[in-house]
Amino acid sequence: MYELHSPVNHKAVAKYMGYYLIAFTFVLVVPTIAALILGNVEAAIDYGSTAAVVFIIGTVIYRALPDYELETKEALIIVALVFPISALLSAIPMSLTTGMTFIDAYFESVSAVTTTGLSVAPPDVGPVFLFARSWGQWVGGIGIILVVLSVLIRPGTTASRMYKANYGDMKIKPTVIATTRTLGKVYIIITLVSIILLLMSGMSLFDSICHALCCVSTGGFSTRAESIGAYQGSLIPAAISISCLLGAVSFVLYPYLFKKPEKFFKNLELRAFLAFTTIGVILFAFTLAKENMEYNLIKDSLFQVISAVSTAGFSTVDLSILSDASKAVLIFMMWIGGNIGSTAGGIKVFRVLLLFKVVHNVLLRLFLPRETLTPIKIEEHIVESDEIYNLVTFMLLYTLILVVSSFIFMLYGVNTNNSVFEVSSALSTVGLSAGVTSTAMPVTLKLVLIIDMLFGRIEIIPLILLFMPGTWIKIKRVNKRSGEI
């Protein structure tokens, strides 16, 4: 992590947060329309009035400040601010329409925009709530930043830095604006495919829409308390699995599917993702068989492992009664996660592959002269030293957050396995629960999971920068030798 030598430009951050608030208005308008269609006028008023206030605030900020070119650090701060503020704005009408406490509504909203799927909602919250949080997951999956880039911001350095802060260096078009619009089209298409698959499998229209929004965003919220286990037969779980896999594959690959299919199917990260999934299915089935679980081994193992590794978080079985070995398999799958450039969370398959390459390179160099150059290469990409430093930093922080969060759960009497499972689910934005997450969970543990979910979605470093004093104020440093500032 680098040290900020100068604070961010507060006015520049505020200017683009004004852009964001205007864009988020349209996110709140959709549940307003849905509430009217579903006949809940009171909910429509709550969502509509919130949208109006957000639009006014965003417009005032936007018009009051001049245009600025964003620096990289400012783009990172904006990305870090977007998700907690999105959850805050969504929680207001959610709390008003359901009667939930604000902390519970904020938990649901964070779980939605981070595409996690952990829930503390009471039963019978109503269809408006179910749709609103599914819609929140869908928007959180592709990211508000994409909406801002596609619609409101002109091409240029600012657009490029905001894109890189949120999506990295992957581009499939000459400009980032064209790339974001292509990614948006891909997202909409696979969502429509998911809706059609679910309708054909026998789901109702409302359930199909809600589940499709959560599948392709690898979110995991369901309209049923028992999740996918509430549905009979194999067609619906199969359709859900396919939809989750669509969301967990890098969106950058989809344009090649029809133009250059060999580039799609030969992608190393995709093949590794499928290999990890296959290994996970075999191990999970083995643990179920060893414990004599009365489940359909092939169907339930395949579904549950896909749900874990894609970080979707749907379930067909009661996870609370699984053995520690079965939970351990799912924990490893949640840690791995999906492909970079997808909506999936977790460490990501590319980082896992890079970690293996680094370990292999270290072992290889033990048998070579010190001056021998041994570059690390993944397909055609030569890994730079900065990428390795970033990987080590990310893995260290990820592990530290996992350990500290799990320890807090243990202090509240949760056993080690369930503590690690629940925290891993939040930190990898999965949403599977071993039965710990509920309305009755202590507020402290809810706050821990909220922070973990934000860390998982924002990917740790931008969120840490948000709370560094040097981000916002100029820190005077004294030269110890001369005594000068």
Coordinates of C-alpha atoms in Angstrom, one line a residue:
M1 CA 0.0 0.0 0.0
Y2 CA 1.4 3.4 -0.9
E3 CA 1.7 6.4 1.4
L4 CA -0.4 9.4 0.4
H5 CA 2.0 12.3 0.0
S6 CA -0.9 14.8 -0.4
P7 CA -4.6 14.5 0.6
V8 CA -7.3 14.1 -2.0
N9 CA -9.0 17.0 -3.6
H10 CA -12.1 17.2 -1.5
K11 CA -14.0 19.2 -4.1
A12 CA -13.2 16.8 -6.8
V13 CA -14.4 13.9 -4.7
A14 CA -17.6 15.8 -3.9
K15 CA -18.2 16.7 -7.5
Y16 CA -18.1 13.1 -8.7
M17 CA -20.1 11.9 -5.7
G18 CA -22.7 14.4 -7.0
Y19 CA -22.6 12.5 -10.3
Y20 CA -23.0 9.3 -8.4
L21 CA -26.1 10.5 -6.4
I22 CA -27.8 11.6 -9.6
A23 CA -27.2 8.1 -11.0
F24 CA -28.4 6.4 -7.9
T25 CA -31.7 8.3 -8.1
F26 CA -32.6 6.0 -11.1
V27 CA -31.6 3.0 -9.0
L28 CA -34.2 4.0 -6.4
V29 CA -36.8 4.8 -9.1
V30 CA -37.0 1.1 -10.1
P31 CA -38.3 -0.2 -6.7
T32 CA -40.7 2.8 -6.8
I33 CA -42.2 1.6 -10.0
A34 CA -42.2 -2.0 -8.8
A35 CA -44.1 -1.0 -5.6
L36 CA -46.8 0.7 -7.8
I37 CA -47.1 -2.4 -10.0
L38 CA -47.4 -4.6 -6.8
G39 CA -50.0 -2.3 -5.4
N40 CA -48.1 -1.0 -2.4
V41 CA -48.6 2.8 -2.7
E42 CA -47.0 3.5 0.7
A43 CA -43.8 1.7 -0.3
A44 CA -43.8 3.6 -3.6
I45 CA -44.0 6.9 -1.7
D46 CA -41.1 5.9 0.6
Y47 CA -38.9 5.0 -2.3
G48 CA -40.0 7.8 -4.5
S49 CA -39.5 10.5 -1.9
T50 CA -36.0 9.1 -1.1
A51 CA -35.1 9.2 -4.8
A52 CA -36.3 12.8 -5.1
V53 CA -34.2 13.9 -2.1
V54 CA -31.1 12.1 -3.4
F55 CA -31.6 13.7 -6.8
I56 CA -31.9 17.2 -5.4
I57 CA -28.8 16.7 -3.2
G58 CA -26.8 15.3 -6.1
T59 CA -27.8 18.1 -8.4
V60 CA -26.9 20.8 -6.0
I61 CA -23.5 19.3 -5.3
Y62 CA -22.9 18.7 -9.1
R63 CA -23.8 22.3 -10.1
A64 CA -22.0 24.0 -7.2
L65 CA -18.6 22.6 -8.1
P66 CA -16.5 23.0 -11.2
D67 CA -15.2 20.1 -13.2
Y68 CA -12.0 18.4 -12.1
E69 CA -9.7 15.7 -13.5
L70 CA -9.5 12.9 -10.9
E71 CA -6.2 11.5 -9.7
T72 CA -6.0 7.7 -9.0
K73 CA -6.2 8.2 -5.3
E74 CA -9.4 10.2 -5.7
A75 CA -10.9 7.5 -7.9
L76 CA -10.1 4.9 -5.3
I77 CA -11.8 7.0 -2.6
I78 CA -14.9 7.4 -4.7
V79 CA -15.1 3.6 -5.3
A80 CA -14.8 3.1 -1.5
L81 CA -17.5 5.6 -0.7
V82 CA -20.0 4.4 -3.3
F83 CA -20.9 1.1 -1.7
P84 CA -21.5 2.1 2.0
I85 CA -23.4 5.2 0.8
S86 CA -25.5 3.2 -1.6
A87 CA -26.4 0.8 1.2
L88 CA -27.3 3.8 3.5
L89 CA -29.6 5.4 0.9
S90 CA -31.3 2.0 0.2
A91 CA -31.7 1.3 3.9
I92 CA -33.9 4.4 4.5
P93 CA -36.9 3.3 2.4
M94 CA -36.3 -0.3 3.3
S95 CA -36.6 0.4 7.0
L96 CA -39.7 2.6 6.5
T97 CA -41.5 0.0 4.4
T98 CA -40.8 -3.1 6.5
G99 CA -40.6 -1.7 10.0
M100 CA -37.1 -3.3 10.4
T101 CA -34.6 -1.6 12.7
F102 CA -32.2 0.7 10.8
I103 CA -29.2 -1.5 11.6
D104 CA -31.0 -4.6 10.2
A105 CA -32.1 -2.6 7.1
Y106 CA -28.6 -1.4 6.6
F107 CA -27.3 -5.0 7.0
E108 CA -29.7 -6.1 4.3
S109 CA -28.7 -3.2 2.0
V110 CA -25.0 -3.8 2.5
S111 CA -25.6 -7.5 1.8
A112 CA -27.4 -6.4 -1.4
V113 CA -25.0 -3.9 -2.9
T114 CA -22.0 -6.1 -2.1
T115 CA -23.8 -9.1 -3.7
T116 CA -23.4 -11.1 -0.5
G117 CA -26.8 -12.5 0.4
L118 CA -26.6 -12.9 4.1
S119 CA -29.9 -11.9 5.7
V120 CA -31.3 -10.8 9.0
A121 CA -34.7 -10.0 7.6
P122 CA -37.8 -11.3 9.4
P123 CA -40.3 -13.6 7.5
D124 CA -43.2 -12.1 5.5
V125 CA -41.5 -8.8 4.6
G126 CA -43.5 -8.5 1.4
P127 CA -42.8 -8.6 -2.3
V128 CA -41.6 -5.0 -2.6
F129 CA -38.8 -5.7 -0.1
L130 CA -37.9 -9.0 -1.9
F131 CA -37.7 -7.2 -5.3
A132 CA -35.8 -4.2 -3.9
R133 CA -33.0 -6.2 -2.4
S134 CA -32.7 -8.4 -5.5
W135 CA -32.5 -5.2 -7.6
G136 CA -29.9 -3.9 -5.2
Q137 CA -27.8 -7.0 -5.8
W138 CA -28.1 -6.7 -9.5
V139 CA -27.0 -3.1 -9.5
G140 CA -24.2 -3.9 -7.0
G141 CA -23.0 -6.7 -9.2
I142 CA -22.2 -4.6 -12.2
G143 CA -21.5 -1.5 -10.0
I144 CA -22.9 2.0 -9.9
I145 CA -19.6 3.2 -11.2
L146 CA -20.4 1.6 -14.6
V147 CA -23.7 3.5 -14.7
V148 CA -21.9 6.7 -14.0
L149 CA -19.2 6.0 -16.6
S150 CA -21.7 4.8 -19.3
V151 CA -24.2 7.7 -18.9
L152 CA -22.8 10.8 -17.1
I153 CA -19.1 11.1 -17.5
R154 CA -17.3 12.1 -20.8
P155 CA -14.4 10.1 -22.1
G156 CA -11.0 11.1 -20.8
T157 CA -8.5 10.7 -18.0
T158 CA -11.1 10.8 -15.3
A159 CA -13.2 8.1 -16.9
S160 CA -10.1 6.0 -17.3
R161 CA -9.1 6.3 -13.7
M162 CA -12.5 5.6 -12.3
Y163 CA -12.8 2.5 -14.5
K164 CA -9.3 1.3 -13.5
A165 CA -10.1 1.8 -9.8
N166 CA -13.2 -0.4 -10.1
Y167 CA -12.4 -2.9 -12.9
G168 CA -8.6 -2.9 -13.3
D169 CA -6.8 -2.9 -16.6
M170 CA -9.2 -5.2 -18.5
K171 CA -10.6 -3.6 -21.7
I172 CA -12.4 -5.1 -24.6
K173 CA -12.9 -1.8 -26.6
P174 CA -10.5 1.0 -27.4
T175 CA -12.0 3.3 -24.8
V176 CA -13.2 2.7 -21.3
I177 CA -16.6 4.2 -22.0
A178 CA -17.2 1.8 -24.9
T179 CA -15.9 -1.0 -22.7
T180 CA -18.3 -0.2 -19.9
R181 CA -21.3 -0.1 -22.3
T182 CA -20.3 -3.4 -23.8
L183 CA -20.0 -4.9 -20.3
G184 CA -23.4 -3.5 -19.5
K185 CA -24.9 -5.1 -22.6
V186 CA -23.4 -8.5 -21.6
Y187 CA -24.8 -8.1 -18.1
I188 CA -28.3 -7.4 -19.4
I189 CA -28.2 -10.3 -21.9
I190 CA -27.1 -13.0 -19.4
T191 CA -29.8 -11.6 -17.0
L192 CA -32.4 -12.1 -19.7
V193 CA -31.1 -15.6 -20.4
S194 CA -31.3 -16.4 -16.7
I195 CA -34.9 -15.2 -16.5
I196 CA -35.9 -17.4 -19.5
L197 CA -34.1 -20.4 -18.0
L198 CA -35.9 -20.0 -14.7
L199 CA -39.3 -19.5 -16.4
M200 CA -38.8 -22.7 -18.5
S201 CA -37.8 -24.6 -15.3
G202 CA -41.2 -23.8 -13.7
M203 CA -40.6 -20.7 -11.6
S204 CA -43.3 -17.9 -11.4
L205 CA -42.5 -14.7 -13.2
F206 CA -41.9 -12.7 -10.0
D207 CA -39.6 -15.4 -8.6
S208 CA -37.8 -15.8 -11.9
I209 CA -37.0 -12.1 -12.1
C210 CA -35.9 -11.8 -8.5
H211 CA -33.7 -14.9 -8.7
A212 CA -32.2 -14.0 -12.1
L213 CA -31.2 -10.6 -10.7
C214 CA -29.4 -12.4 -7.8
C215 CA -27.9 -15.2 -9.9
V216 CA -26.0 -13.2 -12.5
S217 CA -24.8 -10.8 -9.8
T218 CA -23.8 -13.9 -7.8
G219 CA -25.8 -12.4 -4.9
G220 CA -27.8 -15.3 -3.4
F221 CA -31.0 -13.6 -2.1
S222 CA -34.0 -15.8 -2.6
T223 CA -37.8 -15.1 -2.3
R224 CA -38.1 -18.2 -0.2
A225 CA -36.8 -18.6 3.4
E226 CA -35.5 -22.1 2.5
S227 CA -33.7 -20.6 -0.5
I228 CA -33.6 -23.0 -3.5
G229 CA -34.4 -26.0 -1.2
A230 CA -38.0 -24.7 -1.2
Y231 CA -38.4 -25.8 -4.9
Q232 CA -39.0 -29.4 -5.9
G233 CA -37.3 -31.3 -8.7
S234 CA -33.9 -30.7 -10.4
L235 CA -34.8 -28.2 -13.1
I236 CA -34.8 -25.1 -11.0
P237 CA -31.5 -25.9 -9.2
A238 CA -30.0 -26.7 -12.6
A239 CA -31.2 -23.3 -14.0
I240 CA -29.9 -21.5 -10.9
S241 CA -26.5 -23.2 -11.2
I242 CA -26.1 -22.3 -14.9
S243 CA -27.1 -18.7 -14.1
C244 CA -24.6 -18.4 -11.3
L245 CA -21.8 -19.8 -13.5
L246 CA -22.7 -17.1 -16.1
G247 CA -22.1 -14.4 -13.5
A248 CA -18.9 -16.0 -12.2
V249 CA -17.2 -16.0 -15.6
S250 CA -15.3 -12.9 -16.7
F251 CA -17.5 -10.6 -18.7
V252 CA -14.5 -9.7 -20.9
L253 CA -14.6 -13.2 -22.3
Y254 CA -18.2 -13.2 -23.5
P255 CA -17.7 -11.0 -26.7
Y256 CA -15.3 -13.8 -27.8
L257 CA -17.8 -16.6 -27.3
F258 CA -19.2 -16.2 -30.9
K259 CA -16.4 -14.4 -32.6
K260 CA -13.4 -16.4 -31.3
P261 CA -14.8 -19.4 -29.2
E262 CA -11.4 -21.0 -28.9
K263 CA -10.2 -17.9 -27.0
F264 CA -13.2 -18.3 -24.6
F265 CA -12.8 -22.0 -23.9
K266 CA -9.0 -21.9 -23.8
N267 CA -8.8 -19.1 -21.2
L268 CA -6.6 -20.4 -18.4
E269 CA -8.6 -18.7 -15.6
L270 CA -11.9 -20.2 -16.8
R271 CA -10.4 -23.7 -17.1
A272 CA -8.9 -23.4 -13.6
F273 CA -12.3 -22.2 -12.3
L274 CA -14.0 -25.3 -13.7
A275 CA -11.2 -27.5 -12.4
F276 CA -11.5 -26.1 -8.9
T277 CA -15.3 -26.6 -9.1
T278 CA -14.9 -30.2 -10.2
I279 CA -12.4 -30.9 -7.3
G280 CA -14.8 -29.2 -4.9
V281 CA -17.8 -31.3 -6.0
I282 CA -15.8 -34.6 -5.6
L283 CA -14.6 -33.6 -2.1
F284 CA -18.0 -32.3 -0.9
A285 CA -19.7 -35.5 -2.1
F286 CA -17.1 -37.6 -0.3
T287 CA -17.7 -35.7 3.0
L288 CA -21.4 -36.1 2.6
A289 CA -21.1 -39.8 1.9
K290 CA -18.7 -40.3 4.8
E291 CA -21.2 -38.7 7.2
N292 CA -24.1 -40.8 5.7
M293 CA -26.0 -37.7 4.8
E294 CA -29.4 -38.5 3.3
Y295 CA -28.9 -36.1 0.3
N296 CA -28.7 -36.7 -3.4
L297 CA -25.0 -36.7 -3.5
I298 CA -24.4 -35.7 -7.1
K299 CA -27.2 -33.0 -7.4
D300 CA -26.7 -31.4 -4.0
S301 CA -22.9 -31.5 -4.2
L302 CA -22.8 -30.0 -7.6
F303 CA -25.3 -27.3 -6.7
Q304 CA -23.8 -26.3 -3.4
V305 CA -20.2 -26.2 -4.6
I306 CA -21.2 -24.1 -7.6
S307 CA -23.0 -21.8 -5.3
A308 CA -20.0 -21.5 -3.0
V309 CA -17.2 -21.1 -5.6
S310 CA -19.3 -18.7 -7.7
T311 CA -20.0 -16.8 -4.4
A312 CA -23.7 -16.8 -5.2
G313 CA -24.8 -18.2 -1.8
F314 CA -27.9 -20.2 -2.7
S315 CA -28.5 -23.4 -0.9
T316 CA -30.6 -26.6 -1.3
V317 CA -29.6 -28.2 2.0
D318 CA -29.5 -27.1 5.7
L319 CA -25.9 -26.1 6.1
S320 CA -26.1 -25.9 9.9
I321 CA -26.2 -29.7 10.2
L322 CA -23.2 -30.4 7.9
S323 CA -20.1 -31.9 9.3
D324 CA -17.0 -29.7 9.9
A325 CA -15.3 -31.5 7.0
S326 CA -18.2 -30.5 4.6
K327 CA -18.2 -27.0 5.8
A328 CA -14.4 -26.8 5.3
V329 CA -14.8 -27.8 1.7
L330 CA -17.3 -25.0 1.2
I331 CA -15.0 -22.5 3.0
F332 CA -12.2 -23.3 0.6
M333 CA -14.5 -22.9 -2.3
M334 CA -15.7 -19.5 -1.0
W335 CA -12.1 -18.4 -0.5
I336 CA -11.3 -19.2 -4.2
G337 CA -14.2 -17.4 -5.7
G338 CA -14.8 -16.7 -9.4
N339 CA -13.0 -15.0 -12.2
I340 CA -11.6 -11.5 -12.3
G341 CA -13.9 -9.3 -14.3
S342 CA -17.0 -11.2 -13.1
T343 CA -19.5 -10.3 -10.4
A344 CA -18.1 -13.1 -8.2
G345 CA -16.3 -12.3 -4.9
G346 CA -13.6 -14.3 -3.1
I347 CA -9.8 -14.1 -3.6
K348 CA -10.4 -14.8 -7.3
V349 CA -9.0 -17.6 -9.4
F350 CA -6.4 -15.4 -11.1
R351 CA -4.9 -14.5 -7.8
V352 CA -4.9 -18.2 -6.8
L353 CA -3.1 -19.1 -10.0
L354 CA -0.6 -16.3 -9.4
L355 CA 0.0 -17.5 -5.9
F356 CA 0.8 -21.0 -7.2
K357 CA 3.2 -19.4 -9.8
V358 CA 5.0 -17.4 -7.1
V359 CA 5.5 -20.5 -4.9
H360 CA 6.7 -22.5 -7.9
N361 CA 9.1 -19.7 -8.8
V362 CA 10.5 -19.5 -5.3
L363 CA 11.1 -23.3 -5.2
L364 CA 12.6 -23.2 -8.7
R365 CA 15.1 -20.5 -7.8
L366 CA 16.5 -22.7 -5.0
F367 CA 18.2 -24.8 -7.8
L368 CA 19.3 -22.0 -10.0
P369 CA 22.2 -19.4 -9.8
R370 CA 21.1 -16.2 -8.1
E371 CA 21.6 -14.1 -11.3
T372 CA 19.2 -16.3 -13.3
L373 CA 16.1 -14.4 -14.4
T374 CA 12.9 -16.4 -13.9
P375 CA 10.0 -14.2 -14.9
I376 CA 6.5 -15.2 -13.8
K377 CA 4.1 -15.6 -16.7
I378 CA 0.4 -16.5 -16.9
E379 CA -0.6 -17.2 -20.5
E380 CA 0.8 -14.2 -22.4
H381 CA 0.9 -11.9 -19.4
I382 CA 4.2 -11.4 -17.8
V383 CA 3.7 -10.6 -14.1
E384 CA 5.4 -7.4 -12.9
S385 CA 6.9 -7.1 -9.4
D386 CA 4.2 -4.6 -8.4
E387 CA 1.5 -7.2 -9.0
I388 CA 3.3 -9.6 -6.7
Y389 CA 3.6 -7.0 -4.0
N390 CA -0.1 -6.2 -4.4
L391 CA -0.9 -10.0 -4.2
V392 CA 1.1 -10.4 -1.0
T393 CA -0.5 -7.3 0.5
F394 CA -4.0 -8.4 -0.4
M395 CA -3.5 -12.0 1.0
L396 CA -2.0 -10.7 4.2
L397 CA -4.9 -8.2 4.8
Y398 CA -7.5 -10.8 3.8
T399 CA -6.1 -13.3 6.3
L400 CA -5.8 -10.7 9.0
I401 CA -9.4 -9.6 8.6
L402 CA -10.5 -13.2 8.5
V403 CA -8.7 -14.1 11.7
V404 CA -9.7 -11.0 13.7
S405 CA -13.4 -11.2 12.6
S406 CA -13.6 -14.9 13.4
F407 CA -12.0 -14.3 16.8
I408 CA -14.8 -11.7 17.6
F409 CA -17.4 -14.3 16.7
M410 CA -15.7 -16.8 19.0
L411 CA -15.8 -14.2 21.9
Y412 CA -19.6 -14.4 21.5
G413 CA -19.6 -18.1 21.9
V414 CA -19.7 -19.2 18.3
N415 CA -17.6 -22.3 17.7
T416 CA -14.4 -22.0 15.5
N417 CA -15.7 -23.8 12.4
N418 CA -18.9 -21.8 12.3
S419 CA -17.1 -18.5 13.0
V420 CA -14.7 -19.0 10.1
F421 CA -17.6 -20.2 7.9
E422 CA -19.7 -17.1 8.6
V423 CA -16.9 -14.6 8.2
S424 CA -15.5 -16.3 5.1
S425 CA -19.0 -16.1 3.6
A426 CA -19.2 -12.3 4.3
L427 CA -15.6 -11.5 3.3
S428 CA -15.9 -13.5 0.0
T429 CA -19.4 -11.9 -0.5
V430 CA -21.1 -15.4 -0.7
G431 CA -24.1 -15.4 1.6
L432 CA -24.1 -19.0 2.8
S433 CA -24.8 -19.3 6.5
A434 CA -24.2 -22.1 9.0
G435 CA -27.2 -20.8 11.0
V436 CA -25.3 -18.0 12.8
T437 CA -26.6 -15.0 10.9
S438 CA -30.1 -14.1 12.0
T439 CA -32.2 -11.2 13.3
A440 CA -31.3 -12.2 16.9
M441 CA -27.6 -12.0 16.3
P442 CA -25.9 -9.4 18.5
V443 CA -25.4 -5.9 16.9
T444 CA -21.6 -6.2 17.3
L445 CA -21.6 -9.3 15.1
K446 CA -23.9 -7.6 12.6
L447 CA -21.4 -4.7 12.4
V448 CA -18.5 -7.1 11.9
L449 CA -20.2 -8.8 9.0
I450 CA -21.2 -5.5 7.5
I451 CA -17.5 -4.4 7.5
D452 CA -16.4 -7.8 6.1
M453 CA -18.9 -7.6 3.3
L454 CA -17.7 -4.1 2.4
F455 CA -14.1 -5.3 2.5
G456 CA -15.0 -8.2 0.3
R457 CA -16.7 -6.1 -2.4
I458 CA -14.4 -3.1 -2.4
E459 CA -11.4 -5.4 -2.1
I460 CA -9.8 -4.1 1.1
I461 CA -7.2 -1.5 0.1
P462 CA -9.6 1.3 -1.1
L463 CA -11.6 1.0 2.1
I464 CA -8.5 1.2 4.2
L465 CA -7.4 4.3 2.3
L466 CA -10.8 5.8 3.2
F467 CA -9.9 5.8 6.9
M468 CA -6.3 6.9 6.6
P469 CA -5.8 10.5 8.0
G470 CA -3.4 11.3 5.2
T471 CA -6.3 10.7 2.7
W472 CA -8.1 13.8 3.9
I473 CA -5.6 16.1 5.6
K474 CA -2.0 17.2 5.0
I475 CA 0.2 15.5 7.6
K476 CA 3.2 17.4 8.7
R477 CA 6.3 15.3 8.9
V478 CA 9.4 16.4 10.9
N479 CA 12.9 15.6 9.6
K480 CA 14.5 14.0 12.6
R481 CA 18.0 15.1 11.6
S482 CA 17.3 18.8 10.9
G483 CA 14.2 19.3 12.9
E484 CA 12.5 20.9 9.9
I485 CA 8.9 20.2 8.9

